[in-house]
PDB file of C-alpha atoms and ligand atoms in Angstrom:
ATOM      1  CA  MET J 521       0.000   0.000   0.000  1.00 47.00           C
ATOM      2  CA  ALA J 522       2.717   2.414   0.977  1.00 51.00           C
ATOM      3  CA  SER J 523       4.757   1.578  -2.111  1.00 53.00           C
ATOM      4  CA  ARG J 524       1.764   2.328  -4.370  1.00 56.00           C
ATOM      5  CA  LEU J 525       1.319   5.719  -2.753  1.00 48.00           C
ATOM      6  CA  LEU J 526       5.030   6.411  -3.051  1.00 48.00           C
ATOM      7  CA  ARG J 527       5.027   5.389  -6.722  1.00 54.00           C
ATOM      8  CA  ALA J 528       1.999   7.591  -7.391  1.00 52.00           C
ATOM      9  CA  CYS J 529       3.765  10.548  -5.829  1.00 46.00           C
ATOM     10  CA  VAL J 530       6.914   9.958  -7.852  1.00 53.00           C
ATOM     11  CA  VAL J 531       4.938   9.696 -11.084  1.00 51.00           C
ATOM     12  CA  SER J 532       2.908  12.825 -10.367  1.00 55.00           C
ATOM     13  CA  THR J 533       6.007  14.886  -9.539  1.00 52.00           C
ATOM     14  CA  GLN J 534       7.688  13.709 -12.757  1.00 56.00           C
ATOM     15  CA  ARG J 535       4.626  14.731 -14.766  1.00 56.00           C
ATOM     16  CA  LEU J 536       4.587  18.091 -13.077  1.00 54.00           C
ATOM     17  CA  LYS J 537       8.248  18.657 -13.910  1.00 54.00           C
ATOM     18  CA  THR J 538       7.825  17.690 -17.548  1.00 56.00           C
ATOM     19  CA  CYS J 539       4.639  19.710 -17.957  1.00 54.00           C
ATOM     20  CA  SER J 540       6.081  22.869 -16.403  1.00 55.00           C
ATOM     21  CA  ALA J 541       9.185  22.544 -18.538  1.00 58.00           C
ATOM     22  CA  LEU J 542       7.099  22.547 -21.709  1.00 59.00           C
ATOM     23  CA  ARG J 543       4.834  25.435 -20.732  1.00 65.00           C
ATOM     24  CA  PRO J 544       6.192  28.980 -20.769  1.00 64.00           C
ATOM     25  CA  LEU J 545       6.382  30.505 -17.328  1.00 60.00           C
ATOM     26  CA  PRO J 546       3.772  33.109 -16.496  1.00 65.00           C
ATOM     27  CA  ARG J 547       4.952  36.688 -15.808  1.00 63.00           C
ATOM     28  CA  THR J 548       6.369  36.714 -12.323  1.00 66.00           C
ATOM     29  CA  PHE J 549       8.659  38.981 -10.392  1.00 64.00           C
ATOM     30  CA  ALA J 550      11.433  36.439 -10.998  1.00 66.00           C
ATOM     31  CA  THR J 551      11.140  36.631 -14.805  1.00 69.00           C
ATOM     32  CA  ALA J 552      10.159  40.261 -15.390  1.00 74.00           C
ATOM     33  CA  GLY J 553      11.507  41.933 -12.280  1.00 80.00           C
ATOM     34  CA  ILE J 554       9.725  44.422 -10.091  1.00 83.00           C
ATOM     35  CA  PRO J 555       8.037  47.135 -12.178  1.00 84.00           C
ATOM     36  CA  THR J 556       9.418  50.621 -11.680  1.00 86.00           C
ATOM     37  CA  ASP J 557       7.348  53.601 -10.583  1.00 87.00           C
ATOM     38  CA  GLU J 558       7.266  54.870 -14.181  1.00 86.00           C
ATOM     39  CA  GLU J 559       6.014  51.521 -15.500  1.00 89.00           C
ATOM     40  CA  GLN J 560       3.119  51.289 -13.081  1.00 92.00           C
ATOM     41  CA  ALA J 561       2.205  54.980 -12.737  1.00 93.00           C
ATOM     42  CA  THR J 562      -0.982  56.196 -14.386  1.00 94.00           C
ATOM     43  CA  GLY J 563      -2.781  59.478 -14.899  1.00 92.00           C
ATOM     44  CA  LEU J 564      -1.529  62.525 -13.024  1.00 89.00           C
ATOM     45  CA  GLU J 565       1.324  60.629 -11.350  1.00 90.00           C
ATOM     46  CA  LYS J 566       2.580  59.474 -14.760  1.00 91.00           C
ATOM     47  CA  ARG J 567       2.467  63.040 -16.153  1.00 89.00           C
ATOM     48  CA  THR J 568       4.338  64.303 -13.101  1.00 87.00           C
ATOM     49  CA  LEU J 569       7.066  61.653 -13.423  1.00 89.00           C
ATOM     50  CA  GLN J 570       7.457  62.449 -17.129  1.00 89.00           C
ATOM     51  CA  SER J 571       7.775  66.176 -16.339  1.00 87.00           C
ATOM     52  CA  LEU J 572      10.398  65.506 -13.671  1.00 87.00           C
ATOM     53  CA  LYS J 573      12.292  63.345 -16.166  1.00 89.00           C
ATOM     54  CA  HIS J 574      12.452  66.350 -18.527  1.00 89.00           C
ATOM     55  CA  GLY J 575      13.707  68.604 -15.730  1.00 85.00           C
ATOM     56  CA  LYS J 576      10.407  70.349 -15.019  1.00 83.00           C
ATOM     57  CA  ASP J 577       8.777  70.660 -11.591  1.00 81.00           C
ATOM     58  CA  PRO J 578       5.107  71.380 -12.352  1.00 76.00           C
ATOM     59  CA  TRP J 579       3.765  70.825  -8.833  1.00 79.00           C
ATOM     60  CA  SER J 580       6.698  72.319  -6.899  1.00 77.00           C
ATOM     61  CA  ILE J 581       7.490  69.004  -5.240  1.00 81.00           C
ATOM     62  CA  LYS J 582      11.246  69.451  -5.264  1.00 83.00           C
ATOM     63  CA  LYS J 583      13.049  71.184  -2.431  1.00 87.00           C
ATOM     64  CA  PRO J 584      12.998  74.957  -2.979  1.00 82.00           C
ATOM     65  CA  GLN J 585      16.236  76.426  -4.222  1.00 84.00           C
ATOM     66  CA  THR J 586      18.051  78.687  -1.803  1.00 90.00           C
ATOM     67  CA  TYR J 587      19.290  82.136  -2.716  1.00 92.00           C
ATOM     68  CA  ALA J 588      21.733  84.473  -1.037  1.00 93.00           C
ATOM     69  CA  GLY J 589      19.418  87.468  -1.345  1.00 92.00           C
ATOM     70  CA  THR J 590      22.155  89.680  -2.724  1.00 94.00           C
ATOM     71  CA  LYS J 591      21.965  91.863  -5.824  1.00 94.00           C
ATOM     72  CA  ASP J 592      23.729  89.147  -7.864  1.00 95.00           C
ATOM     73  CA  ASP J 593      21.648  86.275  -6.417  1.00 95.00           C
ATOM     74  CA  PRO J 594      18.203  87.651  -5.481  1.00 95.00           C
ATOM     75  CA  HIS J 595      15.423  85.580  -3.955  1.00 95.00           C
ATOM     76  CA  ILE J 596      13.300  84.415  -6.908  1.00 93.00           C
ATOM     77  CA  VAL J 597       9.577  84.596  -6.187  1.00 92.00           C
ATOM     78  CA  PRO J 598       7.345  82.829  -8.734  1.00 89.00           C
ATOM     79  CA  SER J 599       3.935  84.336  -9.366  1.00 91.00           C
ATOM     80  CA  VAL J 600       1.045  83.820 -11.762  1.00 90.00           C
ATOM     81  CA  GLY J 601       0.098  87.488 -11.483  1.00 91.00           C
ATOM     82  CA  THR J 602       1.928  90.811 -11.540  1.00 93.00           C
ATOM     83  CA  LYS J 603       2.455  91.149  -7.783  1.00 94.00           C
ATOM     84  CA  ARG J 604       2.777  88.928  -4.754  1.00 95.00           C
ATOM     85  CA  LEU J 605       2.812  89.426  -1.003  1.00 96.00           C
ATOM     86  CA  VAL J 606       6.207  88.411   0.390  1.00 96.00           C
ATOM     87  CA  GLY J 607       7.127  87.781   4.000  1.00 95.00           C
ATOM     88  CA  CYS J 608      10.779  88.230   4.917  1.00 95.00           C
ATOM     89  CA  LEU J 609      12.128  86.650   8.075  1.00 94.00           C
ATOM     90  CA  CYS J 610      15.097  88.975   8.107  1.00 93.00           C
ATOM     91  CA  GLU J 611      17.211  87.063  10.627  1.00 92.00           C
ATOM     92  CA  GLU J 612      17.009  83.432  11.670  1.00 88.00           C
ATOM     93  CA  ASP J 613      15.834  84.043  15.215  1.00 92.00           C
ATOM     94  CA  ASN J 614      13.392  86.868  14.457  1.00 91.00           C
ATOM     95  CA  THR J 615       9.849  86.385  15.697  1.00 92.00           C
ATOM     96  CA  ALA J 616       8.314  89.045  13.469  1.00 94.00           C
ATOM     97  CA  ILE J 617       7.866  88.726   9.719  1.00 95.00           C
ATOM     98  CA  ILE J 618       8.209  91.788   7.505  1.00 95.00           C
ATOM     99  CA  TRP J 619       5.455  91.717   4.855  1.00 97.00           C
ATOM    100  CA  PHE J 620       5.612  93.737   1.649  1.00 96.00           C
ATOM    101  CA  TRP J 621       4.224  93.649  -1.885  1.00 96.00           C
ATOM    102  CA  LEU J 622       6.643  92.490  -4.556  1.00 96.00           C
ATOM    103  CA  HIS J 623       5.814  93.803  -8.033  1.00 95.00           C
ATOM    104  CA  GLU J 624       6.817  92.428 -11.431  1.00 93.00           C
ATOM    105  CA  GLY J 625       9.772  94.156 -13.031  1.00 91.00           C
ATOM    106  CA  ASP J 626      12.933  95.278 -11.277  1.00 92.00           C
ATOM    107  CA  MET J 627      14.295  93.796  -8.084  1.00 94.00           C
ATOM    108  CA  GLN J 628      12.976  95.084  -4.781  1.00 95.00           C
ATOM    109  CA  ARG J 629      14.592  95.125  -1.371  1.00 96.00           C
ATOM    110  CA  CYS J 630      13.160  94.144   1.972  1.00 96.00           C
ATOM    111  CA  PRO J 631      12.444  97.407   3.861  1.00 94.00           C
ATOM    112  CA  SER J 632      14.008  96.017   7.033  1.00 94.00           C
ATOM    113  CA  CYS J 633      17.072  93.952   6.112  1.00 95.00           C
ATOM    114  CA  GLY J 634      17.667  94.940   2.491  1.00 94.00           C
ATOM    115  CA  SER J 635      17.561  91.446   0.958  1.00 95.00           C
ATOM    116  CA  HIS J 636      16.897  91.489  -2.763  1.00 97.00           C
ATOM    117  CA  TYR J 637      13.749  89.902  -4.218  1.00 97.00           C
ATOM    118  CA  LYS J 638      12.693  89.443  -7.819  1.00 96.00           C
ATOM    119  CA  LEU J 639       9.278  88.406  -9.107  1.00 95.00           C
ATOM    120  CA  VAL J 640       9.339  85.912 -11.959  1.00 92.00           C
ATOM    121  CA  HIS J 641       6.264  84.990 -13.963  1.00 90.00           C
ATOM    122  CA  HIS J 642       5.257  81.370 -13.451  1.00 82.00           C
ATOM    123  CA  GLU J 643       2.751  79.382 -15.495  1.00 76.00           C
ATOM    124  CA  LEU J 644       0.415  76.956 -13.813  1.00 71.00           C
ATOM    125  CA  PRO J 645       0.884  73.391 -15.064  1.00 62.00           C
ATOM    126  CA  HIS J 646      -2.736  72.920 -16.138  1.00 59.00           C
TER     127      HIS J 646
HETATM  128 ZN1  LIG L1234      14.062  91.203   5.437  1.00 91.63          ZN
END
């Protein structure tokens, strides 16, 4: 009785091996690898990844660039309009923020600390 069961198991495992060798393997992580974010992204996420690939940052998700605030390297303030309200924290440990309107055109300076600011026109991504 035990030998019959053992023989049946041996035969079935041999069939399984031969059958799986003939059939092509289905897509698995082992054969195709783990899909990347770009391969599995859809919709808005896919458009965002494509924009980042081309060096664009449509949703401002990258870390903001830092500026010295000098005349040669002014703080760049993006705006969709012609003016924007800017708050300058003049020194690191200040508790008060100096607010002023920044207009399109030439650079402006903070009335308190004198840092330079420049408004740059920015298009919305949609
Ligand atoms: Zn300031």
